[in-house]
PDB file of C-alpha atoms in Angstrom:
ATOM      1  CA  MET A   1      -3.527  25.857 -16.850  1.00  0.00           C
ATOM      2  CA  GLU A   2      -6.185  24.466 -14.515  1.00  0.00           C
ATOM      3  CA  PHE A   3      -6.696  20.827 -15.353  1.00  0.00           C
ATOM      4  CA  ILE A   4      -6.606  18.824 -12.133  1.00  0.00           C
ATOM      5  CA  PRO A   5      -9.769  18.806  -9.981  1.00  0.00           C
ATOM      6  CA  CYS A   6      -7.793  18.044  -6.795  1.00  0.00           C
ATOM      7  CA  THR A   7      -5.181  20.743  -7.215  1.00  0.00           C
ATOM      8  CA  GLN A   8      -4.813  23.760  -9.456  1.00  0.00           C
ATOM      9  CA  ASP A   9      -1.060  23.333  -9.934  1.00  0.00           C
ATOM     10  CA  PRO A  10       0.076  20.637 -12.413  1.00  0.00           C
ATOM     11  CA  ASP A  11       3.450  20.501 -10.614  1.00  0.00           C
ATOM     12  CA  HIS A  12       1.890  20.165  -7.150  1.00  0.00           C
ATOM     13  CA  PRO A  13       3.609  17.488  -5.009  1.00  0.00           C
ATOM     14  CA  ALA A  14       0.202  15.821  -4.559  1.00  0.00           C
ATOM     15  CA  LEU A  15       0.608  14.564  -8.122  1.00  0.00           C
ATOM     16  CA  ARG A  16       2.662  11.402  -8.406  1.00  0.00           C
ATOM     17  CA  ALA A  17       3.744   9.824 -11.669  1.00  0.00           C
ATOM     18  CA  LEU A  18       2.532   6.261 -12.091  1.00  0.00           C
ATOM     19  CA  PRO A  19       5.339   3.650 -12.116  1.00  0.00           C
ATOM     20  CA  ALA A  20       4.620   2.528 -15.675  1.00  0.00           C
ATOM     21  CA  SER A  21       5.085   5.100 -18.414  1.00  0.00           C
ATOM     22  CA  PRO A  22       3.543   4.413 -21.843  1.00  0.00           C
ATOM     23  CA  GLY A  23       6.832   5.421 -23.488  1.00  0.00           C
ATOM     24  CA  LEU A  24       7.933   7.770 -26.248  1.00  0.00           C
ATOM     25  CA  LEU A  25       5.640   9.358 -28.812  1.00  0.00           C
ATOM     26  CA  HIS A  26       6.447  10.920 -32.180  1.00  0.00           C
ATOM     27  CA  ILE A  27       4.311  13.999 -32.910  1.00  0.00           C
ATOM     28  CA  GLU A  28       3.669  14.951 -36.505  1.00  0.00           C
ATOM     29  CA  GLY A  29       5.529  18.114 -37.460  1.00  0.00           C
ATOM     30  CA  ARG A  30       8.088  17.815 -34.633  1.00  0.00           C
ATOM     31  CA  SER A  31      11.594  16.450 -35.056  1.00  0.00           C
ATOM     32  CA  SER A  32      11.796  15.629 -31.354  1.00  0.00           C
ATOM     33  CA  VAL A  33       9.832  13.042 -29.414  1.00  0.00           C
ATOM     34  CA  PHE A  34       7.640  13.279 -26.331  1.00  0.00           C
ATOM     35  CA  VAL A  35       7.701  11.094 -23.275  1.00  0.00           C
ATOM     36  CA  VAL A  36       4.160  10.265 -22.168  1.00  0.00           C
ATOM     37  CA  LEU A  37       3.542  10.216 -18.412  1.00  0.00           C
ATOM     38  CA  LEU A  38       0.455   9.639 -16.318  1.00  0.00           C
ATOM     39  CA  ALA A  39      -0.103  11.273 -12.940  1.00  0.00           C
ATOM     40  CA  HIS A  40      -2.873  11.413 -10.393  1.00  0.00           C
ATOM     41  CA  CYS A  41      -3.839  13.274  -7.259  1.00  0.00           C
ATOM     42  CA  THR A  42      -2.688  11.402  -4.161  1.00  0.00           C
ATOM     43  CA  SER A  43      -5.228  12.957  -1.803  1.00  0.00           C
ATOM     44  CA  PRO A  44      -6.927   9.892  -0.226  1.00  0.00           C
ATOM     45  CA  SER A  45     -10.227  11.766   0.100  1.00  0.00           C
ATOM     46  CA  CYS A  46     -10.475  12.370  -3.662  1.00  0.00           C
ATOM     47  CA  LEU A  47     -11.978   9.325  -5.383  1.00  0.00           C
ATOM     48  CA  CYS A  48     -12.356  10.759  -8.882  1.00  0.00           C
ATOM     49  CA  ARG A  49     -11.201   8.726 -11.885  1.00  0.00           C
ATOM     50  CA  ASP A  50      -9.468  11.584 -13.657  1.00  0.00           C
ATOM     51  CA  LEU A  51      -5.805  11.250 -14.572  1.00  0.00           C
ATOM     52  CA  GLN A  52      -3.325  13.823 -15.748  1.00  0.00           C
ATOM     53  CA  LEU A  53      -1.647  13.185 -19.074  1.00  0.00           C
ATOM     54  CA  ILE A  54       1.773  14.836 -19.257  1.00  0.00           C
ATOM     55  CA  LEU A  55       3.803  15.279 -22.451  1.00  0.00           C
ATOM     56  CA  GLU A  56       7.484  16.156 -22.022  1.00  0.00           C
ATOM     57  CA  GLU A  57       9.561  16.949 -25.098  1.00  0.00           C
ATOM     58  CA  ARG A  58      12.800  14.994 -25.459  1.00  0.00           C
ATOM     59  CA  THR A  59      15.558  14.601 -28.019  1.00  0.00           C
ATOM     60  CA  GLU A  60      15.466  11.759 -30.540  1.00  0.00           C
ATOM     61  CA  ASP A  61      17.595   9.754 -28.098  1.00  0.00           C
ATOM     62  CA  GLY A  62      15.070  10.339 -25.327  1.00  0.00           C
ATOM     63  CA  ASP A  63      17.263  12.791 -23.402  1.00  0.00           C
ATOM     64  CA  PRO A  64      15.639  15.765 -21.599  1.00  0.00           C
ATOM     65  CA  MET A  65      15.482  19.095 -23.410  1.00  0.00           C
ATOM     66  CA  PRO A  66      16.096  22.102 -21.122  1.00  0.00           C
ATOM     67  CA  GLU A  67      13.883  24.337 -23.271  1.00  0.00           C
ATOM     68  CA  GLY A  68      11.491  21.591 -24.380  1.00  0.00           C
ATOM     69  CA  LEU A  69       7.734  21.715 -24.150  1.00  0.00           C
ATOM     70  CA  ARG A  70       5.935  20.328 -21.119  1.00  0.00           C
ATOM     71  CA  LEU A  71       2.189  20.043 -21.545  1.00  0.00           C
ATOM     72  CA  SER A  72      -0.434  18.595 -19.213  1.00  0.00           C
ATOM     73  CA  ALA A  73      -4.166  17.998 -19.399  1.00  0.00           C
ATOM     74  CA  SER A  74      -6.850  16.214 -17.409  1.00  0.00           C
ATOM     75  CA  VAL A  75      -8.202  13.015 -18.964  1.00  0.00           C
ATOM     76  CA  ASP A  76     -11.337  10.991 -18.262  1.00  0.00           C
ATOM     77  CA  ALA A  77      -9.844   7.551 -17.620  1.00  0.00           C
ATOM     78  CA  ASP A  78     -13.001   5.630 -18.569  1.00  0.00           C
ATOM     79  CA  GLU A  79     -13.933   7.541 -21.719  1.00  0.00           C
ATOM     80  CA  GLY A  80     -10.350   8.239 -22.804  1.00  0.00           C
ATOM     81  CA  HIS A  81     -10.961  11.861 -23.789  1.00  0.00           C
ATOM     82  CA  LEU A  82      -9.771  15.259 -22.602  1.00  0.00           C
ATOM     83  CA  ARG A  83     -11.731  16.853 -19.791  1.00  0.00           C
ATOM     84  CA  HIS A  84     -11.395  20.477 -20.938  1.00  0.00           C
ATOM     85  CA  PRO A  85     -10.249  20.593 -24.568  1.00  0.00           C
ATOM     86  CA  GLU A  86     -11.497  24.176 -24.881  1.00  0.00           C
ATOM     87  CA  ARG A  87      -8.715  25.278 -22.539  1.00  0.00           C
ATOM     88  CA  LEU A  88      -6.045  24.052 -24.946  1.00  0.00           C
ATOM     89  CA  GLY A  89      -4.679  25.648 -28.057  1.00  0.00           C
ATOM     90  CA  ALA A  90      -5.243  23.979 -31.418  1.00  0.00           C
ATOM     91  CA  ALA A  91      -1.703  22.579 -31.574  1.00  0.00           C
ATOM     92  CA  GLU A  92      -1.896  21.299 -27.995  1.00  0.00           C
ATOM     93  CA  ARG A  93      -5.177  19.492 -28.710  1.00  0.00           C
ATOM     94  CA  ILE A  94      -3.551  17.748 -31.661  1.00  0.00           C
ATOM     95  CA  PHE A  95      -0.632  16.650 -29.474  1.00  0.00           C
ATOM     96  CA  PHE A  96      -2.914  15.184 -26.808  1.00  0.00           C
ATOM     97  CA  GLU A  97      -5.242  13.530 -29.313  1.00  0.00           C
ATOM     98  CA  GLN A  98      -2.252  11.775 -30.890  1.00  0.00           C
ATOM     99  CA  ALA A  99      -1.025  10.747 -27.437  1.00  0.00           C
ATOM    100  CA  LEU A 100      -4.421   9.332 -26.447  1.00  0.00           C
ATOM    101  CA  GLY A 101      -4.653   7.464 -29.738  1.00  0.00           C
ATOM    102  CA  ALA A 102      -1.268   5.857 -29.142  1.00  0.00           C
ATOM    103  CA  LEU A 103      -2.107   4.539 -25.654  1.00  0.00           C
ATOM    104  CA  PRO A 104      -3.302   0.940 -25.201  1.00  0.00           C
ATOM    105  CA  PRO A 105      -7.108   0.995 -24.690  1.00  0.00           C
ATOM    106  CA  ALA A 106      -6.987  -0.586 -21.232  1.00  0.00           C
ATOM    107  CA  LEU A 107      -4.141   1.567 -19.888  1.00  0.00           C
ATOM    108  CA  LEU A 108      -6.186   4.514 -18.569  1.00  0.00           C
ATOM    109  CA  PRO A 109      -9.027   2.571 -16.873  1.00  0.00           C
ATOM    110  CA  ASP A 110      -6.553   0.098 -15.380  1.00  0.00           C
ATOM    111  CA  ALA A 111      -4.427   2.947 -14.038  1.00  0.00           C
ATOM    112  CA  ALA A 112      -7.502   4.615 -12.499  1.00  0.00           C
ATOM    113  CA  ASP A 113      -8.525   1.308 -10.890  1.00  0.00           C
ATOM    114  CA  ASP A 114      -5.063   0.973  -9.333  1.00  0.00           C
ATOM    115  CA  VAL A 115      -5.160   4.546  -8.059  1.00  0.00           C
ATOM    116  CA  LEU A 116      -8.595   4.168  -6.447  1.00  0.00           C
ATOM    117  CA  ALA A 117      -7.681   0.838  -4.854  1.00  0.00           C
ATOM    118  CA  ARG A 118      -4.603   2.449  -3.325  1.00  0.00           C
ATOM    119  CA  LYS A 119      -6.568   5.430  -2.022  1.00  0.00           C
ATOM    120  CA  ARG A 120      -9.186   3.173  -0.422  1.00  0.00           C
ATOM    121  CA  SER A 121      -6.391   1.242   1.267  1.00  0.00           C
ATOM    122  CA  LEU A 122      -4.941   4.483   2.668  1.00  0.00           C
ATOM    123  CA  LEU A 123      -8.348   5.515   4.021  1.00  0.00           C
ATOM    124  CA  ALA A 124      -8.785   2.115   5.667  1.00  0.00           C
ATOM    125  CA  LEU A 125      -5.290   2.281   7.195  1.00  0.00           C
ATOM    126  CA  GLU A 126      -6.065   5.699   8.688  1.00  0.00           C
ATOM    127  CA  ALA A 127      -9.035   4.168  10.534  1.00  0.00           C
ATOM    128  CA  ALA A 128      -7.414   0.818  11.412  1.00  0.00           C
ATOM    129  CA  THR A 129      -6.441  -0.123  14.954  1.00  0.00           C
ATOM    130  CA  ILE A 130      -4.265  -2.839  16.496  1.00  0.00           C
ATOM    131  CA  PRO A 131      -4.855  -3.977  20.109  1.00  0.00           C
ATOM    132  CA  LEU A 132      -2.154  -2.770  22.472  1.00  0.00           C
ATOM    133  CA  ASP A 133      -1.283  -6.267  23.708  1.00  0.00           C
ATOM    134  CA  GLU A 134      -0.792  -7.461  20.129  1.00  0.00           C
ATOM    135  CA  ILE A 135       1.526  -4.543  19.369  1.00  0.00           C
ATOM    136  CA  ARG A 136       3.695  -5.096  22.427  1.00  0.00           C
ATOM    137  CA  GLY A 137       3.574  -8.874  21.996  1.00  0.00           C
ATOM    138  CA  GLY A 138       4.714  -8.659  18.366  1.00  0.00           C
ATOM    139  CA  ILE A 139       1.629 -10.565  17.136  1.00  0.00           C
ATOM    140  CA  LEU A 140       1.876 -10.674  13.338  1.00  0.00           C
ATOM    141  CA  GLN A 141      -0.610  -8.429  11.566  1.00  0.00           C
ATOM    142  CA  SER A 142      -2.069  -8.829   8.093  1.00  0.00           C
ATOM    143  CA  TRP A 143      -1.731  -5.707   5.957  1.00  0.00           C
ATOM    144  CA  PHE A 144      -4.731  -7.038   4.038  1.00  0.00           C
ATOM    145  CA  ASP A 145      -6.838  -7.041   7.229  1.00  0.00           C
ATOM    146  CA  LEU A 146      -5.856  -3.476   8.120  1.00  0.00           C
ATOM    147  CA  SER A 147      -6.303  -1.991   4.654  1.00  0.00           C
ATOM    148  CA  THR A 148      -9.548  -3.655   3.548  1.00  0.00           C
ATOM    149  CA  GLU A 149     -12.868  -4.739   5.012  1.00  0.00           C
ATOM    150  CA  GLY A 150     -11.941  -8.377   4.479  1.00  0.00           C
ATOM    151  CA  LYS A 151     -10.323 -10.861   6.825  1.00  0.00           C
ATOM    152  CA  GLY A 152      -7.144 -12.448   5.531  1.00  0.00           C
ATOM    153  CA  ILE A 153      -6.337 -16.143   5.685  1.00  0.00           C
ATOM    154  CA  GLY A 154      -3.560 -15.334   8.146  1.00  0.00           C
ATOM    155  CA  LYS A 155      -6.171 -14.752  10.864  1.00  0.00           C
ATOM    156  CA  PRO A 156      -8.500 -17.325  12.473  1.00  0.00           C
ATOM    157  CA  GLY A 157     -11.624 -17.624  10.349  1.00  0.00           C
ATOM    158  CA  GLY A 158     -10.151 -15.514   7.558  1.00  0.00           C
ATOM    159  CA  ASP A 159     -11.139 -16.396   4.006  1.00  0.00           C
ATOM    160  CA  GLN A 160      -9.726 -13.512   1.944  1.00  0.00           C
ATOM    161  CA  ALA A 161      -6.395 -13.833   0.149  1.00  0.00           C
ATOM    162  CA  ALA A 162      -3.921 -11.129  -0.819  1.00  0.00           C
ATOM    163  CA  GLY A 163      -2.587 -13.288  -3.668  1.00  0.00           C
ATOM    164  CA  ALA A 164      -2.821 -16.692  -5.321  1.00  0.00           C
ATOM    165  CA  LEU A 165      -0.618 -19.137  -7.220  1.00  0.00           C
ATOM    166  CA  GLU A 166      -1.493 -22.101  -9.427  1.00  0.00           C
ATOM    167  CA  ARG A 167       1.323 -24.662  -9.288  1.00  0.00           C
ATOM    168  CA  ASP A 168       1.483 -28.363 -10.133  1.00  0.00           C
ATOM    169  CA  GLY A 169      -2.299 -28.674 -10.191  1.00  0.00           C
ATOM    170  CA  HIS A 170      -2.711 -27.020  -6.805  1.00  0.00           C
ATOM    171  CA  ARG A 171      -3.992 -23.605  -5.819  1.00  0.00           C
ATOM    172  CA  TRP A 172      -2.171 -21.690  -3.084  1.00  0.00           C
ATOM    173  CA  LEU A 173      -3.544 -18.581  -1.344  1.00  0.00           C
ATOM    174  CA  PHE A 174      -1.188 -16.106   0.307  1.00  0.00           C
ATOM    175  CA  ASP A 175      -1.354 -13.446   2.984  1.00  0.00           C
ATOM    176  CA  ALA A 176       1.466 -11.106   4.028  1.00  0.00           C
ATOM    177  CA  LEU A 177       1.996 -10.585   7.766  1.00  0.00           C
ATOM    178  CA  PHE A 178       4.190  -8.081   9.598  1.00  0.00           C
ATOM    179  CA  CYS A 179       5.412  -7.529  13.166  1.00  0.00           C
ATOM    180  CA  PRO A 180       3.855  -4.340  14.625  1.00  0.00           C
ATOM    181  CA  ASP A 181       6.202  -3.995  17.641  1.00  0.00           C
ATOM    182  CA  PRO A 182       8.145  -0.714  17.210  1.00  0.00           C
ATOM    183  CA  LYS A 183      10.933  -2.101  19.418  1.00  0.00           C
ATOM    184  CA  CYS A 184      11.533  -4.911  16.925  1.00  0.00           C
ATOM    185  CA  ASP A 185      13.724  -4.054  13.935  1.00  0.00           C
ATOM    186  CA  CYS A 186      13.306  -7.351  12.077  1.00  0.00           C
ATOM    187  CA  ARG A 187      12.215  -5.703   8.776  1.00  0.00           C
ATOM    188  CA  SER A 188      10.760  -8.973   7.539  1.00  0.00           C
ATOM    189  CA  VAL A 189       7.690 -10.142   5.689  1.00  0.00           C
ATOM    190  CA  HIS A 190       5.990 -13.334   6.852  1.00  0.00           C
ATOM    191  CA  LEU A 191       4.079 -15.162   4.115  1.00  0.00           C
ATOM    192  CA  TRP A 192       1.248 -17.408   5.266  1.00  0.00           C
ATOM    193  CA  ALA A 193       0.071 -19.776   2.528  1.00  0.00           C
ATOM    194  CA  VAL A 194      -2.694 -22.380   2.377  1.00  0.00           C
ATOM    195  CA  ARG A 195      -3.339 -24.949  -0.345  1.00  0.00           C
ATOM    196  CA  VAL A 196      -6.995 -25.267  -1.288  1.00  0.00           C
ATOM    197  CA  LYS A 197      -8.997 -27.206  -3.825  1.00  0.00           C
ATOM    198  CA  PRO A 198      -8.947 -25.556  -7.281  1.00  0.00           C
ATOM    199  CA  GLU A 199     -12.736 -25.405  -7.548  1.00  0.00           C
ATOM    200  CA  GLY A 200     -12.791 -22.557  -5.032  1.00  0.00           C
ATOM    201  CA  SER A 201     -13.083 -24.252  -1.637  1.00  0.00           C
ATOM    202  CA  ARG A 202     -11.359 -22.306   1.146  1.00  0.00           C
ATOM    203  CA  ARG A 203     -10.665 -25.422   3.197  1.00  0.00           C
ATOM    204  CA  ALA A 204      -6.921 -25.809   3.610  1.00  0.00           C
ATOM    205  CA  GLU A 205      -5.289 -29.033   2.454  1.00  0.00           C
ATOM    206  CA  ALA A 206      -1.847 -27.840   3.546  1.00  0.00           C
ATOM    207  CA  SER A 207      -0.270 -24.672   4.898  1.00  0.00           C
ATOM    208  CA  PHE A 208       3.054 -23.086   5.719  1.00  0.00           C
ATOM    209  CA  LEU A 209       4.582 -19.902   7.117  1.00  0.00           C
ATOM    210  CA  VAL A 210       7.840 -18.569   5.714  1.00  0.00           C
ATOM    211  CA  THR A 211       9.852 -15.475   6.608  1.00  0.00           C
ATOM    212  CA  ARG A 212      12.056 -13.326   4.404  1.00  0.00           C
ATOM    213  CA  SER A 213      14.071 -10.210   5.203  1.00  0.00           C
ATOM    214  CA  LEU A 214      13.080  -7.122   3.262  1.00  0.00           C
ATOM    215  CA  ASP A 215      16.787  -6.423   2.853  1.00  0.00           C
ATOM    216  CA  GLY A 216      17.251  -9.610   0.838  1.00  0.00           C
ATOM    217  CA  GLY A 217      18.004 -13.241   1.521  1.00  0.00           C
ATOM    218  CA  ALA A 218      16.320 -16.622   1.318  1.00  0.00           C
ATOM    219  CA  PHE A 219      13.031 -17.815   2.757  1.00  0.00           C
ATOM    220  CA  GLU A 220      13.129 -19.376   6.213  1.00  0.00           C
ATOM    221  CA  VAL A 221      10.391 -21.903   6.951  1.00  0.00           C
ATOM    222  CA  THR A 222       8.902 -21.383  10.413  1.00  0.00           C
ATOM    223  CA  ASN A 223       5.806 -23.571  10.167  1.00  0.00           C
ATOM    224  CA  CYS A 224       4.646 -26.417   7.927  1.00  0.00           C
ATOM    225  CA  HIS A 225       1.481 -28.536   7.897  1.00  0.00           C
ATOM    226  CA  ASP A 226       1.199 -31.392   5.405  1.00  0.00           C
ATOM    227  CA  CYS A 227       3.949 -29.736   3.396  1.00  0.00           C
ATOM    228  CA  THR A 228       7.713 -30.240   3.341  1.00  0.00           C
ATOM    229  CA  PRO A 229      10.031 -27.275   4.017  1.00  0.00           C
ATOM    230  CA  ALA A 230      11.580 -27.671   0.556  1.00  0.00           C
ATOM    231  CA  ARG A 231       8.163 -27.482  -1.103  1.00  0.00           C
ATOM    232  CA  ALA A 232       7.191 -24.510   1.050  1.00  0.00           C
ATOM    233  CA  ARG A 233      10.289 -22.595  -0.045  1.00  0.00           C
ATOM    234  CA  ALA A 234       9.717 -23.501  -3.706  1.00  0.00           C
ATOM    235  CA  VAL A 235       6.063 -22.388  -3.674  1.00  0.00           C
ATOM    236  CA  ALA A 236       6.860 -19.166  -1.812  1.00  0.00           C
ATOM    237  CA  GLN A 237       9.716 -18.366  -4.213  1.00  0.00           C
ATOM    238  CA  ALA A 238       7.509 -19.014  -7.255  1.00  0.00           C
ATOM    239  CA  TRP A 239       4.858 -16.606  -5.975  1.00  0.00           C
ATOM    240  CA  TRP A 240       7.497 -14.032  -5.011  1.00  0.00           C
ATOM    241  CA  ASP A 241       9.118 -14.179  -8.449  1.00  0.00           C
ATOM    242  CA  GLY A 242       5.756 -13.464 -10.093  1.00  0.00           C
ATOM    243  CA  LEU A 243       5.299 -10.192  -8.222  1.00  0.00           C
ATOM    244  CA  ASP A 244       6.350  -6.768  -9.484  1.00  0.00           C
ATOM    245  CA  GLU A 245       9.149  -5.389  -7.259  1.00  0.00           C
ATOM    246  CA  PRO A 246       8.146  -7.460  -4.197  1.00  0.00           C
ATOM    247  CA  GLU A 247      10.811  -5.962  -1.903  1.00  0.00           C
ATOM    248  CA  ARG A 248       9.535  -2.427  -2.484  1.00  0.00           C
ATOM    249  CA  HIS A 249       5.911  -3.589  -2.333  1.00  0.00           C
ATOM    250  CA  PHE A 250       6.237  -5.358   1.021  1.00  0.00           C
ATOM    251  CA  ALA A 251       8.565  -2.715   2.477  1.00  0.00           C
ATOM    252  CA  ARG A 252       5.776  -0.184   1.958  1.00  0.00           C
ATOM    253  CA  GLN A 253       3.264  -2.508   3.637  1.00  0.00           C
ATOM    254  CA  TYR A 254       5.697  -3.089   6.515  1.00  0.00           C
ATOM    255  CA  ASP A 255       6.025   0.679   7.059  1.00  0.00           C
ATOM    256  CA  GLU A 256       2.246   1.144   6.905  1.00  0.00           C
ATOM    257  CA  VAL A 257       1.586  -1.583   9.498  1.00  0.00           C
ATOM    258  CA  ARG A 258       4.208   0.035  11.755  1.00  0.00           C
ATOM    259  CA  GLY A 259       2.507   3.382  11.135  1.00  0.00           C
ATOM    260  CA  VAL A 260      -0.835   2.025  12.368  1.00  0.00           C
ATOM    261  CA  ALA A 261       0.877   0.581  15.460  1.00  0.00           C
ATOM    262  CA  ASP A 262       2.695   3.864  16.201  1.00  0.00           C
ATOM    263  CA  ARG A 263      -0.568   5.812  15.904  1.00  0.00           C
ATOM    264  CA  CYS A 264      -2.343   3.417  18.296  1.00  0.00           C
ATOM    265  CA  LEU A 265       0.484   3.704  20.847  1.00  0.00           C
ATOM    266  CA  ARG A 266       0.473   7.505  20.626  1.00  0.00           C
ATOM    267  CA  GLN A 267      -3.275   7.526  21.166  1.00  0.00           C
ATOM    268  CA  VAL A 268      -2.956   5.323  24.263  1.00  0.00           C
ATOM    269  CA  ARG A 269      -0.255   7.596  25.716  1.00  0.00           C
ATOM    270  CA  SER A 270      -2.347  10.679  24.960  1.00  0.00           C
ATOM    271  CA  ASP A 271      -5.435   9.167  26.607  1.00  0.00           C
ATOM    272  CA  THR A 272      -3.383   8.190  29.659  1.00  0.00           C
ATOM    273  CA  ARG A 273      -1.995  11.699  30.096  1.00  0.00           C
ATOM    274  CA  SER A 274      -5.390  13.353  29.675  1.00  0.00           C
ATOM    275  CA  LYS A 275      -7.275  10.929  31.966  1.00  0.00           C
ATOM    276  CA  PRO A 276      -8.060  12.508  35.359  1.00  0.00           C
ATOM    277  CA  ARG A 277      -6.186  10.853  38.216  1.00  0.00           C
ATOM    278  CA  ARG A 278      -8.519   9.057  40.625  1.00  0.00           C
ATOM    279  CA  LYS A 279      -8.236  10.107  44.246  1.00  0.00           C
ATOM    280  CA  VAL A 280      -7.009   7.238  46.396  1.00  0.00           C
ATOM    281  CA  GLY A 281      -7.559   6.991  50.159  1.00  0.00           C
ATOM    282  CA  ARG A 282      -4.656   6.217  52.523  1.00  0.00           C
ATOM    283  CA  ASN A 283      -6.088   2.807  53.367  1.00  0.00           C
ATOM    284  CA  GLY A 284      -7.270   2.003  49.834  1.00  0.00           C
ATOM    285  CA  PRO A 285      -5.479  -0.386  47.467  1.00  0.00           C
ATOM    286  CA  CYS A 286      -2.446   1.184  45.798  1.00  0.00           C
ATOM    287  CA  PRO A 287      -3.163   2.109  42.144  1.00  0.00           C
ATOM    288  CA  CYS A 288       0.176   0.627  41.106  1.00  0.00           C
ATOM    289  CA  GLY A 289      -1.396  -2.820  41.424  1.00  0.00           C
ATOM    290  CA  SER A 290       0.934  -4.170  44.126  1.00  0.00           C
ATOM    291  CA  GLY A 291      -1.969  -5.267  46.332  1.00  0.00           C
ATOM    292  CA  ARG A 292      -0.652  -3.261  49.301  1.00  0.00           C
ATOM    293  CA  LYS A 293      -2.350  -0.311  50.935  1.00  0.00           C
ATOM    294  CA  TYR A 294      -1.629   3.045  49.358  1.00  0.00           C
ATOM    295  CA  LYS A 295      -0.088   4.456  52.577  1.00  0.00           C
ATOM    296  CA  ALA A 296       2.367   1.548  52.753  1.00  0.00           C
ATOM    297  CA  CYS A 297       3.308   1.627  49.099  1.00  0.00           C
ATOM    298  CA  CYS A 298       3.320   4.659  46.838  1.00  0.00           C
ATOM    299  CA  LEU A 299       1.979   7.427  49.064  1.00  0.00           C
ATOM    300  CA  GLY A 300       4.490  10.239  48.884  1.00  0.00           C
ATOM    301  CA  LYS A 301       6.166   8.795  45.802  1.00  0.00           C
ATOM    302  CA  ARG A 302       3.613  10.056  43.247  1.00  0.00           C
ATOM    303  CA  SER A 303       4.106  13.517  41.868  1.00  0.00           C
TER     304      SER A 303
END
């Protein structure tokens, strides 16, 4: 069956099941149940809003059935209808219509929004660059800066936040920062937070920087301004607890920031190797930067 515009194979590895499954569905006329899954094409260049609806037959207890049915069809996420119903048999159409009717109305458009946001982030990361001195100096980088056109609050002049928290009448904005140095194996996320006025002003009333290992542990306060360390830890923990699988979420961002840094370093090494070597005279300054004449320094040492 040819349902997916980005790939002709419903089992192609470019299709990834979304983390949240709608659950089990009872189909009229079947004693078994079906698990309802959503999938999408992970090709960053494809920005369609089609999703794949997958029905897998299970036992009444939800266990897999070796000989059970597995059906798939392309769905318009915004309209909530099948893309090519004419390619399905009558019984299959009934199955999918019942499945679509059982889904929460906002599930499909919300899932498509999440997919497109992720793809745009991947495209931005492919084009992002980090200055060489910042990579080697371990200057913290905002994943938000690299993956969007905005400028996160973790950078000078930044006014875009990766997250927010309302607590005790105050509004806190957060940005996640990561070390890009490939020689550093810290595996940590650094959360920069600023407290602003609730009416929307971006002027910081207080700020703090906390660090947490992606392998677990407590927050360590590394910087505080008009905020006590205890309050900084409490605010950071409250925001962290409100996130969905924060360790996995920030571990992925950590790897992607390191990926941008690795690509930039490889590009610099490639450019250096391919750059023609300038001819240096015997009495000219040595290209090694020592300040001595070439004949008294590296002449005869260069291959």
